[in-house]
mmCIF file of C-alpha atoms in Angstrom:
data_model
loop_
_atom_site.group_PDB
_atom_site.id
_atom_site.type_symbol
_atom_site.label_atom_id
_atom_site.label_comp_id
_atom_site.label_asym_id
_atom_site.label_seq_id
_atom_site.Cartn_x
_atom_site.Cartn_y
_atom_site.Cartn_z
ATOM 1 C CA UNK A 212 -26.463 -6.379 5.978
ATOM 2 C CA UNK A 213 -23.625 -8.813 6.877
ATOM 3 C CA UNK A 214 -20.285 -7.781 5.814
ATOM 4 C CA UNK A 215 -16.876 -9.923 6.629
ATOM 5 C CA UNK A 216 -13.679 -8.179 5.586
ATOM 6 C CA UNK A 217 -10.403 -9.966 5.363
ATOM 7 C CA UNK A 218 -7.341 -9.160 6.423
ATOM 8 C CA UNK A 219 -3.754 -9.526 7.213
ATOM 9 C CA UNK A 220 -3.776 -7.270 9.755
ATOM 10 C CA UNK A 221 -6.436 -5.273 12.013
ATOM 11 C CA UNK A 222 -5.980 -1.874 12.112
ATOM 12 C CA UNK A 223 -2.091 -2.225 11.687
ATOM 13 C CA UNK A 224 -0.552 -0.938 8.646
ATOM 14 C CA UNK A 225 -2.022 1.030 6.070
ATOM 15 C CA UNK A 226 -4.320 -1.964 4.764
ATOM 16 C CA UNK A 227 -5.701 -2.547 8.158
ATOM 17 C CA UNK A 228 -6.171 0.372 9.006
ATOM 18 C CA UNK A 229 -8.176 0.975 5.993
ATOM 19 C CA UNK A 230 -10.587 -2.445 7.103
ATOM 20 C CA UNK A 231 -10.736 -0.802 10.064
ATOM 21 C CA UNK A 232 -11.736 2.815 8.782
ATOM 22 C CA UNK A 233 -14.669 0.911 6.363
ATOM 23 C CA UNK A 234 -15.344 -1.280 9.149
ATOM 24 C CA UNK A 235 -16.975 1.791 11.409
ATOM 25 C CA UNK A 236 -18.240 3.974 8.278
ATOM 26 C CA UNK A 237 -20.195 -0.004 7.498
ATOM 27 C CA UNK A 238 -21.295 0.330 11.003
ATOM 28 C CA UNK A 239 -22.223 4.058 11.380
ATOM 29 C CA UNK A 240 -24.132 3.276 7.886
ATOM 30 C CA UNK A 241 -26.584 0.500 9.704
ATOM 31 C CA UNK A 242 -24.396 -2.610 8.518
ATOM 32 C CA UNK A 243 -23.204 -5.381 10.509
ATOM 33 C CA UNK A 244 -19.206 -5.304 10.144
ATOM 34 C CA UNK A 245 -16.536 -8.200 11.510
ATOM 35 C CA UNK A 246 -12.660 -8.363 10.559
ATOM 36 C CA UNK A 247 -11.176 -11.142 9.920
ATOM 37 C CA UNK A 248 -7.679 -11.351 9.980
ATOM 38 C CA UNK A 249 -3.953 -13.440 10.409
ATOM 39 C CA UNK A 250 -2.050 -11.620 12.587
ATOM 40 C CA UNK A 251 -1.615 -9.525 15.857
ATOM 41 C CA UNK A 252 -4.521 -8.014 17.456
ATOM 42 C CA UNK A 253 -7.356 -5.995 16.865
ATOM 43 C CA UNK A 254 -9.244 -3.170 18.758
ATOM 44 C CA UNK A 255 -11.898 -4.696 21.388
ATOM 45 C CA UNK A 256 -14.682 -1.910 19.742
ATOM 46 C CA UNK A 257 -14.215 -4.888 16.745
ATOM 47 C CA UNK A 258 -15.845 -7.520 16.022
ATOM 48 C CA UNK A 259 -13.171 -9.799 15.132
ATOM 49 C CA UNK A 260 -11.888 -13.537 14.334
ATOM 50 C CA UNK A 261 -8.668 -14.643 14.151
ATOM 51 C CA UNK A 262 -7.921 -17.037 11.571
ATOM 52 C CA UNK A 263 -3.251 -17.233 12.355
ATOM 53 C CA UNK A 264 -1.606 -17.848 15.213
ATOM 54 C CA UNK A 265 1.887 -18.283 15.932
ATOM 55 C CA UNK A 266 1.965 -21.829 15.420
ATOM 56 C CA UNK A 267 0.604 -21.423 12.626
ATOM 57 C CA UNK A 268 2.332 -19.058 11.698
ATOM 58 C CA UNK A 269 6.041 -19.861 11.284
ATOM 59 C CA UNK A 270 3.905 -23.248 9.839
ATOM 60 C CA UNK A 271 2.458 -21.574 6.469
ATOM 61 C CA UNK A 272 6.137 -19.586 6.405
ATOM 62 C CA UNK A 273 8.430 -22.472 6.669
ATOM 63 C CA UNK A 274 6.287 -24.578 4.102
ATOM 64 C CA UNK A 275 7.244 -21.237 2.276
ATOM 65 C CA UNK A 276 10.395 -20.906 2.035
ATOM 66 C CA UNK A 277 11.220 -24.450 1.075
ATOM 67 C CA UNK A 278 8.486 -24.946 -0.960
ATOM 68 C CA UNK A 279 7.358 -21.535 -2.568
ATOM 69 C CA UNK A 280 4.052 -21.883 -1.672
ATOM 70 C CA UNK A 281 2.397 -18.672 0.320
ATOM 71 C CA UNK A 282 -1.011 -19.052 0.163
ATOM 72 C CA UNK A 283 -1.882 -22.607 0.133
ATOM 73 C CA UNK A 284 -0.364 -23.302 4.375
ATOM 74 C CA UNK A 285 -2.374 -22.480 7.226
ATOM 75 C CA UNK A 286 -5.478 -25.120 6.599
ATOM 76 C CA UNK A 287 -6.158 -26.459 9.742
ATOM 77 C CA UNK A 288 -6.885 -22.174 11.129
ATOM 78 C CA UNK A 289 -8.344 -22.151 7.850
ATOM 79 C CA UNK A 290 -11.315 -24.579 8.244
ATOM 80 C CA UNK A 291 -11.476 -23.003 11.807
ATOM 81 C CA UNK A 292 -13.080 -19.848 9.912
ATOM 82 C CA UNK A 293 -14.841 -21.022 7.405
ATOM 83 C CA UNK A 294 -17.035 -23.016 10.235
ATOM 84 C CA UNK A 295 -17.207 -18.960 11.561
ATOM 85 C CA UNK A 296 -18.481 -18.148 8.815
ATOM 86 C CA UNK A 297 -21.000 -20.244 8.903
ATOM 87 C CA UNK A 298 -22.469 -19.032 12.126
ATOM 88 C CA UNK A 299 -21.885 -15.638 11.109
ATOM 89 C CA UNK A 300 -23.359 -15.855 6.856
ATOM 90 C CA UNK A 301 -22.288 -12.950 5.649
ATOM 91 C CA UNK A 302 -24.168 -11.312 2.946
ATOM 92 C CA UNK A 303 -20.404 -10.279 1.429
ATOM 93 C CA UNK A 304 -16.785 -10.548 1.650
ATOM 94 C CA UNK A 305 -14.852 -7.824 1.720
ATOM 95 C CA UNK A 306 -11.142 -9.515 0.741
ATOM 96 C CA UNK A 307 -7.849 -7.410 1.060
ATOM 97 C CA UNK A 308 -4.503 -8.864 1.941
ATOM 98 C CA UNK A 309 -4.793 -12.418 1.546
ATOM 99 C CA UNK A 310 -0.536 -13.654 1.763
ATOM 100 C CA UNK A 311 0.537 -13.578 4.851
ATOM 101 C CA UNK A 312 0.580 -16.500 5.843
ATOM 102 C CA UNK A 313 -2.170 -17.193 7.587
ATOM 103 C CA UNK A 314 -4.793 -18.481 4.517
ATOM 104 C CA UNK A 315 -5.471 -21.270 2.376
ATOM 105 C CA UNK A 316 -5.938 -19.430 -0.738
ATOM 106 C CA UNK A 317 -8.001 -22.386 -2.279
ATOM 107 C CA UNK A 318 -10.218 -23.622 0.509
ATOM 108 C CA UNK A 319 -11.560 -20.087 0.868
ATOM 109 C CA UNK A 320 -12.455 -19.383 -2.493
ATOM 110 C CA UNK A 321 -13.961 -23.263 -2.602
ATOM 111 C CA UNK A 322 -16.132 -21.984 0.006
ATOM 112 C CA UNK A 323 -16.914 -18.438 -2.178
ATOM 113 C CA UNK A 324 -18.015 -20.868 -4.747
ATOM 114 C CA UNK A 325 -19.879 -23.604 -2.567
ATOM 115 C CA UNK A 326 -22.223 -20.337 -1.000
ATOM 116 C CA UNK A 327 -22.662 -18.444 -3.557
ATOM 117 C CA UNK A 328 -21.520 -15.320 -1.685
ATOM 118 C CA UNK A 329 -20.912 -12.301 -3.662
ATOM 119 C CA UNK A 330 -17.080 -11.219 -3.263
ATOM 120 C CA UNK A 331 -15.479 -7.190 -3.227
ATOM 121 C CA UNK A 332 -11.403 -7.096 -3.584
ATOM 122 C CA UNK A 333 -9.664 -4.525 -3.068
ATOM 123 C CA UNK A 334 -6.358 -5.637 -4.282
ATOM 124 C CA UNK A 335 -3.341 -3.238 -2.877
ATOM 125 C CA UNK A 336 -0.456 -4.741 -5.065
ATOM 126 C CA UNK A 337 -0.625 -7.790 -7.410
ATOM 127 C CA UNK A 338 -0.044 -10.302 -5.733
ATOM 128 C CA UNK A 339 -3.724 -12.522 -6.848
ATOM 129 C CA UNK A 340 -2.705 -12.589 -10.404
ATOM 130 C CA UNK A 341 0.725 -13.287 -9.819
ATOM 131 C CA UNK A 342 2.437 -17.285 -9.286
ATOM 132 C CA UNK A 343 5.288 -15.678 -6.892
ATOM 133 C CA UNK A 344 5.923 -11.488 -5.805
ATOM 134 C CA UNK A 345 3.552 -9.131 -4.669
ATOM 135 C CA UNK A 346 5.434 -7.205 -7.517
ATOM 136 C CA UNK A 347 6.754 -7.267 -10.624
ATOM 137 C CA UNK A 348 8.229 -3.333 -11.996
ATOM 138 C CA UNK A 349 10.696 -3.562 -10.329
ATOM 139 C CA UNK A 350 11.795 -6.752 -11.479
ATOM 140 C CA UNK A 351 10.709 -5.765 -15.744
ATOM 141 C CA UNK A 352 8.564 -9.093 -15.678
ATOM 142 C CA UNK A 353 5.684 -9.557 -17.749
ATOM 143 C CA UNK A 354 5.301 -13.411 -17.638
ATOM 144 C CA UNK A 355 1.705 -13.024 -15.014
ATOM 145 C CA UNK A 356 0.098 -12.076 -18.705
ATOM 146 C CA UNK A 357 0.085 -15.953 -19.914
ATOM 147 C CA UNK A 358 2.227 -17.606 -16.771
ATOM 148 C CA UNK A 359 4.459 -17.394 -14.604
ATOM 149 C CA UNK A 360 7.399 -19.376 -14.148
ATOM 150 C CA UNK A 361 11.184 -19.394 -13.811
ATOM 151 C CA UNK A 362 10.742 -16.804 -11.817
ATOM 152 C CA UNK A 363 13.868 -13.720 -11.990
ATOM 153 C CA UNK A 364 12.849 -12.407 -8.057
ATOM 154 C CA UNK A 365 11.369 -15.432 -6.334
ATOM 155 C CA UNK A 366 14.421 -15.427 -4.213
ATOM 156 C CA UNK A 367 14.128 -11.960 -3.555
ATOM 157 C CA UNK A 368 10.608 -10.070 -3.657
ATOM 158 C CA UNK A 369 7.841 -11.334 -1.096
ATOM 159 C CA UNK A 370 7.069 -13.396 -0.263
ATOM 160 C CA UNK A 371 10.128 -14.501 -0.524
ATOM 161 C CA UNK A 372 10.746 -18.393 -1.394
ATOM 162 C CA UNK A 373 14.205 -19.494 -0.819
ATOM 163 C CA UNK A 374 14.512 -22.889 -1.386
ATOM 164 C CA UNK A 375 12.741 -23.354 -4.412
ATOM 165 C CA UNK A 376 10.879 -21.746 -7.381
ATOM 166 C CA UNK A 377 6.767 -22.749 -7.265
ATOM 167 C CA UNK A 378 5.563 -19.972 -9.430
ATOM 168 C CA UNK A 379 4.305 -21.611 -12.406
ATOM 169 C CA UNK A 380 2.284 -23.932 -10.049
ATOM 170 C CA UNK A 381 1.308 -21.494 -7.622
ATOM 171 C CA UNK A 382 0.121 -19.499 -10.958
ATOM 172 C CA UNK A 383 -2.610 -22.372 -12.362
ATOM 173 C CA UNK A 384 -3.752 -23.469 -8.623
ATOM 174 C CA UNK A 385 -4.589 -19.391 -8.677
ATOM 175 C CA UNK A 386 -5.954 -18.665 -11.313
ATOM 176 C CA UNK A 387 -8.225 -21.720 -10.966
ATOM 177 C CA UNK A 388 -9.058 -20.630 -7.317
ATOM 178 C CA UNK A 389 -9.999 -17.407 -8.472
ATOM 179 C CA UNK A 390 -11.292 -17.388 -11.089
ATOM 180 C CA UNK A 391 -15.526 -18.676 -12.405
ATOM 181 C CA UNK A 392 -17.029 -16.874 -8.800
ATOM 182 C CA UNK A 393 -20.460 -16.212 -9.725
ATOM 183 C CA UNK A 394 -19.750 -11.872 -8.134
ATOM 184 C CA UNK A 395 -16.791 -10.527 -7.306
ATOM 185 C CA UNK A 396 -15.899 -7.700 -8.702
ATOM 186 C CA UNK A 397 -12.252 -6.315 -8.062
ATOM 187 C CA UNK A 398 -11.424 -3.205 -6.888
ATOM 188 C CA UNK A 399 -7.656 -1.352 -7.122
ATOM 189 C CA UNK A 400 -6.263 1.904 -5.753
ATOM 190 C CA UNK A 401 -5.091 3.307 -9.076
ATOM 191 C CA UNK A 402 -5.462 2.938 -12.849
ATOM 192 C CA UNK A 403 -2.514 2.026 -13.302
ATOM 193 C CA UNK A 404 -2.974 -1.386 -11.984
ATOM 194 C CA UNK A 405 -6.831 -1.798 -12.786
ATOM 195 C CA UNK A 406 -4.827 -1.505 -16.538
ATOM 196 C CA UNK A 407 -2.378 -4.619 -15.031
ATOM 197 C CA UNK A 408 -5.906 -6.699 -13.969
ATOM 198 C CA UNK A 409 -7.657 -6.151 -17.238
ATOM 199 C CA UNK A 410 -4.686 -7.792 -19.082
ATOM 200 C CA UNK A 411 -4.345 -10.554 -16.370
ATOM 201 C CA UNK A 412 -6.754 -13.861 -15.623
ATOM 202 C CA UNK A 413 -9.127 -11.618 -12.893
ATOM 203 C CA UNK A 414 -10.268 -9.952 -17.045
ATOM 204 C CA UNK A 415 -13.498 -11.620 -16.228
ATOM 205 C CA UNK A 416 -14.457 -9.424 -13.163
ATOM 206 C CA UNK A 417 -15.407 -5.672 -13.603
ATOM 207 C CA UNK A 418 -12.782 -3.156 -11.853
ATOM 208 C CA UNK A 419 -13.866 -0.023 -9.944
ATOM 209 C CA UNK A 420 -11.196 2.561 -8.957
ATOM 210 C CA UNK A 421 -12.043 3.400 -5.777
ATOM 211 C CA UNK A 422 -8.261 5.199 -4.838
ATOM 212 C CA UNK A 423 -6.481 5.387 -0.547
ATOM 213 C CA UNK A 424 -8.070 7.880 1.217
ATOM 214 C CA UNK A 425 -6.969 9.905 4.606
ATOM 215 C CA UNK A 426 -7.925 11.631 7.494
ATOM 216 C CA UNK A 427 -7.502 14.853 6.844
ATOM 217 C CA UNK A 428 -7.918 15.493 10.460
ATOM 218 C CA UNK A 429 -4.342 13.929 11.841
ATOM 219 C CA UNK A 430 -3.301 14.917 7.883
ATOM 220 C CA UNK A 431 -3.162 18.763 8.183
ATOM 221 C CA UNK A 432 -1.491 21.892 7.187
ATOM 222 C CA UNK A 433 0.460 24.335 10.007
ATOM 223 C CA UNK A 434 -1.321 27.165 8.420
ATOM 224 C CA UNK A 435 -4.640 28.417 9.348
ATOM 225 C CA UNK A 436 -6.709 27.490 6.408
ATOM 226 C CA UNK A 437 -9.277 30.751 6.604
ATOM 227 C CA UNK A 438 -5.550 32.665 5.525
ATOM 228 C CA UNK A 439 -6.671 33.852 2.317
ATOM 229 C CA UNK A 440 -4.729 31.740 -0.886
ATOM 230 C CA UNK A 441 -2.552 34.968 -0.962
ATOM 231 C CA UNK A 442 -0.925 33.553 2.148
ATOM 232 C CA UNK A 443 -0.878 29.680 1.489
ATOM 233 C CA UNK A 444 2.372 29.662 -1.429
ATOM 234 C CA UNK A 445 4.562 28.394 1.841
ATOM 235 C CA UNK A 446 7.207 26.683 0.203
ATOM 236 C CA UNK A 447 9.934 28.848 0.631
ATOM 237 C CA UNK A 448 10.587 28.144 4.366
ATOM 238 C CA UNK A 449 13.212 30.416 6.646
ATOM 239 C CA UNK A 450 15.617 31.117 4.361
ATOM 240 C CA UNK A 451 18.438 31.541 6.881
ATOM 241 C CA UNK A 452 17.718 27.101 7.539
ATOM 242 C CA UNK A 453 17.898 24.486 5.146
ATOM 243 C CA UNK A 454 14.977 23.519 2.852
ATOM 244 C CA UNK A 455 13.927 19.746 3.793
ATOM 245 C CA UNK A 456 13.757 16.734 1.743
ATOM 246 C CA UNK A 457 11.932 14.392 3.449
ATOM 247 C CA UNK A 458 11.364 10.582 2.272
ATOM 248 C CA UNK A 459 9.106 8.116 4.012
ATOM 249 C CA UNK A 460 8.375 4.830 3.844
ATOM 250 C CA UNK A 461 7.081 1.781 6.229
ATOM 251 C CA UNK A 462 10.230 -0.219 4.819
ATOM 252 C CA UNK A 463 13.394 1.363 2.902
ATOM 253 C CA UNK A 464 14.688 -1.160 0.259
ATOM 254 C CA UNK A 465 15.855 -0.336 -3.619
ATOM 255 C CA UNK A 466 12.137 -0.821 -4.590
ATOM 256 C CA UNK A 467 11.689 2.394 -2.540
ATOM 257 C CA UNK A 468 14.298 4.789 -3.296
ATOM 258 C CA UNK A 469 16.458 4.748 -1.112
ATOM 259 C CA UNK A 470 19.774 4.381 -3.264
ATOM 260 C CA UNK A 471 18.881 8.395 -4.944
ATOM 261 C CA UNK A 472 19.074 10.006 -1.654
ATOM 262 C CA UNK A 473 21.735 9.067 -0.264
ATOM 263 C CA UNK A 474 22.852 9.845 -4.328
ATOM 264 C CA UNK A 475 20.916 13.642 -4.210
ATOM 265 C CA UNK A 476 23.019 13.451 -0.937
ATOM 266 C CA UNK A 477 26.441 14.334 -2.629
ATOM 267 C CA UNK A 478 23.959 16.909 -5.071
ATOM 268 C CA UNK A 479 22.807 18.751 -3.235
ATOM 269 C CA UNK A 480 24.288 21.791 -1.758
ATOM 270 C CA UNK A 481 23.597 23.311 1.709
ATOM 271 C CA UNK A 482 20.346 25.001 1.313
ATOM 272 C CA UNK A 483 19.016 21.435 1.266
ATOM 273 C CA UNK A 484 18.737 18.948 4.448
ATOM 274 C CA UNK A 485 17.427 15.119 3.594
ATOM 275 C CA UNK A 486 14.954 13.475 6.084
ATOM 276 C CA UNK A 487 14.308 10.104 6.509
ATOM 277 C CA UNK A 488 11.246 8.935 8.291
ATOM 278 C CA UNK A 489 10.883 4.632 8.707
ATOM 279 C CA UNK A 490 14.292 3.672 8.501
ATOM 280 C CA UNK A 491 16.037 0.165 10.235
ATOM 281 C CA UNK A 492 18.673 0.077 13.168
ATOM 282 C CA UNK A 493 21.220 -0.909 10.399
ATOM 283 C CA UNK A 494 20.151 1.188 7.891
ATOM 284 C CA UNK A 495 20.411 4.606 10.968
ATOM 285 C CA UNK A 496 23.227 3.394 11.985
ATOM 286 C CA UNK A 497 24.805 3.225 8.578
ATOM 287 C CA UNK A 498 23.369 6.422 7.026
ATOM 288 C CA UNK A 499 24.413 8.730 10.616
ATOM 289 C CA UNK A 500 27.832 7.097 10.185
ATOM 290 C CA UNK A 501 28.466 8.308 6.916
ATOM 291 C CA UNK A 502 25.847 10.778 5.688
ATOM 292 C CA UNK A 503 25.526 12.375 9.128
ATOM 293 C CA UNK A 504 25.654 15.908 8.028
ATOM 294 C CA UNK A 505 23.460 15.556 5.068
ATOM 295 C CA UNK A 506 20.484 12.947 6.705
ATOM 296 C CA UNK A 507 19.081 12.588 9.429
ATOM 297 C CA UNK A 508 18.064 9.445 9.834
ATOM 298 C CA UNK A 509 15.849 8.564 11.932
ATOM 299 C CA UNK A 510 13.223 4.618 12.567
ATOM 300 C CA UNK A 511 9.630 4.207 11.677
ATOM 301 C CA UNK A 512 7.531 6.117 14.024
ATOM 302 C CA UNK A 513 4.479 4.698 15.899
ATOM 303 C CA UNK A 514 3.300 9.017 15.989
ATOM 304 C CA UNK A 515 1.215 9.938 13.805
ATOM 305 C CA UNK A 516 1.912 13.683 15.842
ATOM 306 C CA UNK A 517 5.950 13.459 14.956
ATOM 307 C CA UNK A 518 5.203 12.765 11.347
ATOM 308 C CA UNK A 519 2.768 15.176 10.314
ATOM 309 C CA UNK A 520 5.121 17.145 12.074
ATOM 310 C CA UNK A 521 7.680 16.509 9.774
ATOM 311 C CA UNK A 522 5.461 16.957 6.385
ATOM 312 C CA UNK A 523 4.833 19.887 8.038
ATOM 313 C CA UNK A 524 7.690 21.561 8.070
ATOM 314 C CA UNK A 525 9.412 20.260 4.459
ATOM 315 C CA UNK A 526 10.236 21.537 1.215
ATOM 316 C CA UNK A 527 9.533 19.026 -0.351
ATOM 317 C CA UNK A 528 8.066 15.606 0.162
ATOM 318 C CA UNK A 529 10.078 12.700 -2.451
ATOM 319 C CA UNK A 530 9.607 9.024 -3.763
ATOM 320 C CA UNK A 531 11.295 7.938 -5.490
ATOM 321 C CA UNK A 532 9.453 4.177 -5.441
ATOM 322 C CA UNK A 533 10.380 1.626 -8.414
ATOM 323 C CA UNK A 534 7.871 -0.168 -7.673
ATOM 324 C CA UNK A 535 4.076 1.023 -6.069
ATOM 325 C CA UNK A 536 0.277 1.003 -5.650
ATOM 326 C CA UNK A 537 -1.209 4.544 -5.052
ATOM 327 C CA UNK A 538 1.515 5.257 -2.493
ATOM 328 C CA UNK A 539 -0.381 6.915 0.012
ATOM 329 C CA UNK A 540 2.391 9.043 1.979
ATOM 330 C CA UNK A 541 1.805 11.148 -1.487
ATOM 331 C CA UNK A 542 -2.114 11.911 -0.103
ATOM 332 C CA UNK A 543 -0.206 12.956 3.660
ATOM 333 C CA UNK A 544 2.518 15.095 2.000
ATOM 334 C CA UNK A 545 -0.175 16.843 0.124
ATOM 335 C CA UNK A 546 -2.797 16.979 3.122
ATOM 336 C CA UNK A 547 0.039 18.952 4.861
ATOM 337 C CA UNK A 548 0.627 21.615 2.600
ATOM 338 C CA UNK A 549 3.411 19.427 0.295
ATOM 339 C CA UNK A 550 4.703 19.019 -2.518
ATOM 340 C CA UNK A 551 5.425 16.156 -3.664
ATOM 341 C CA UNK A 552 7.556 14.805 -6.541
ATOM 342 C CA UNK A 553 7.979 11.251 -7.874
ATOM 343 C CA UNK A 554 8.783 9.141 -10.318
ATOM 344 C CA UNK A 555 6.171 7.658 -13.022
ATOM 345 C CA UNK A 556 5.896 4.742 -10.822
ATOM 346 C CA UNK A 557 3.056 2.049 -10.628
ATOM 347 C CA UNK A 558 -0.223 4.337 -9.724
ATOM 348 C CA UNK A 559 2.428 7.269 -7.622
ATOM 349 C CA UNK A 560 2.274 10.054 -10.486
ATOM 350 C CA UNK A 561 -2.187 9.495 -10.083
ATOM 351 C CA UNK A 562 -2.385 12.126 -6.846
ATOM 352 C CA UNK A 563 -0.090 14.834 -8.367
ATOM 353 C CA UNK A 564 -0.947 17.452 -11.200
ATOM 354 C CA UNK A 565 0.587 19.913 -11.653
ATOM 355 C CA UNK A 566 0.184 22.478 -9.385
ATOM 356 C CA UNK A 567 0.656 20.434 -6.248
ATOM 357 C CA UNK A 568 4.497 18.208 -7.010
ATOM 358 C CA UNK A 569 6.199 16.952 -10.491
ATOM 359 C CA UNK A 570 5.739 13.463 -11.941
ATOM 360 C CA UNK A 571 10.207 13.034 -13.658
ATOM 361 C CA UNK A 572 10.885 9.793 -14.832
ATOM 362 C CA UNK A 573 11.178 6.944 -13.209
ATOM 363 C CA UNK A 574 15.150 6.036 -12.573
ATOM 364 C CA UNK A 575 15.810 9.337 -13.940
ATOM 365 C CA UNK A 576 18.411 11.146 -11.232
ATOM 366 C CA UNK A 577 19.863 14.198 -13.303
ATOM 367 C CA UNK A 578 15.594 14.781 -14.034
ATOM 368 C CA UNK A 579 14.984 14.138 -9.895
ATOM 369 C CA UNK A 580 17.736 16.726 -8.766
ATOM 370 C CA UNK A 581 16.313 19.418 -11.240
ATOM 371 C CA UNK A 582 13.399 18.650 -9.951
ATOM 372 C CA UNK A 583 14.147 19.801 -7.019
ATOM 373 C CA UNK A 584 16.056 22.913 -7.602
ATOM 374 C CA UNK A 585 13.322 24.093 -9.939
ATOM 375 C CA UNK A 586 10.726 23.729 -7.449
ATOM 376 C CA UNK A 587 10.208 27.266 -6.246
ATOM 377 C CA UNK A 588 10.279 28.805 -9.391
ATOM 378 C CA UNK A 589 7.090 26.387 -10.587
ATOM 379 C CA UNK A 590 4.539 29.143 -8.698
ATOM 380 C CA UNK A 591 2.479 27.257 -9.337
ATOM 381 C CA UNK A 592 2.721 24.860 -7.153
ATOM 382 C CA UNK A 593 0.950 25.555 -3.447
ATOM 383 C CA UNK A 594 0.405 25.129 -0.331
ATOM 384 C CA UNK A 595 -3.062 24.920 -0.945
ATOM 385 C CA UNK A 596 -3.332 23.566 -3.792
ATOM 386 C CA UNK A 597 -2.043 20.991 -2.027
ATOM 387 C CA UNK A 598 -4.101 20.882 -0.086
ATOM 388 C CA UNK A 599 -6.830 21.363 -1.729
ATOM 389 C CA UNK A 600 -6.039 18.303 -3.771
ATOM 390 C CA UNK A 601 -6.270 15.981 -0.815
ATOM 391 C CA UNK A 602 -8.915 16.936 -0.257
ATOM 392 C CA UNK A 603 -10.232 15.436 -3.084
ATOM 393 C CA UNK A 604 -8.995 11.664 -1.288
ATOM 394 C CA UNK A 605 -10.580 12.313 2.666
ATOM 395 C CA UNK A 606 -10.981 8.568 3.508
ATOM 396 C CA UNK A 607 -14.812 9.655 4.733
ATOM 397 C CA UNK A 608 -15.559 10.249 1.278
ATOM 398 C CA UNK A 609 -13.567 7.368 -0.961
ATOM 399 C CA UNK A 610 -14.917 4.226 1.246
ATOM 400 C CA UNK A 611 -18.923 5.234 0.997
ATOM 401 C CA UNK A 612 -17.491 4.471 -2.283
ATOM 402 C CA UNK A 613 -17.860 0.390 -0.748
ATOM 403 C CA UNK A 614 -20.664 1.087 0.974
ATOM 404 C CA UNK A 615 -23.171 2.007 -2.880
ATOM 405 C CA UNK A 616 -20.975 -0.838 -4.544
ATOM 406 C CA UNK A 617 -21.261 -3.111 -1.329
ATOM 407 C CA UNK A 618 -25.542 -1.940 -2.182
ATOM 408 C CA UNK A 619 -24.445 -3.071 -5.584
#
């Protein structure tokens, strides 16, 4: 079986790594796999096709900035890509993120319909069912259920359109393109997004929930898993040192909850110390100057070992996200034996049980603080329970579900 995955990037970022992992698992199972991607580079060992280029990328971005047409540029590179598909003749197309300024979605779906290619589409966000944005939860917008128009966040939410709200036309064009595929299955990482799909114009397709998986050999506790369970209630570290309250993001925005950490730094006493990973240089400088004693501000790290080390050191991982699908960082923390406190946002609570963390009301600062302070009293929450919960999201198990889906 020939499987072609399509994604913005290959082997970088969360979606790029998911695509690369799926590639290797499919190859190991005896299938022939390819990844077509829009930006960056691909590892030499992956059979790949780069759809976009730097000139086309800039042109597509400008089309979106001025006309609000994300997904409707890149005609020439898409035409070249479709000729490559003619040569490969895939049995399955597995779509990931199609936004990212590298492919013309109408042309792609016209090709899919003309050639009757079975499709699996993993939705990593909500862009496929809206006229503009990748997330609408923070804005509290529900226009996607009927017809997007007069978008309240077209300038402020990715993919940004700075000069024109084209959400109404985009919605109509995307609906026409994305519906009517003879054989397509939607995959969502969360039950929350599956419910969203059921209320959208994509409701004609079957939906399968396959949560994101993680590499448990990389993200693992500092303790020896051979020890007895009595050794694993490790929430309280050295009492003479402040307990680390950890936050991690690829990009820190209001939607990711950065402001809540700044407010927490004034509410928590010296028994706690906040560590934030993934800040921009500008954010780092600002936080150091104003909150330096209470917050350790770190930029994004390319070292998984360094990130794992922070998860292992942390007393708790806090994820005050205000819009999200199924954050992998929750799983990474749990895999390292660290409990998670998160807002009841999107699919973020779905990885949490009463034995590995606490879910609090979205945006409730008082509950967030209280959850951190009460964590040491929650005797049912142990590092062992966190690790055991993470084992349910072993990537090899989760990705095998995709192989079953391909065969179906």
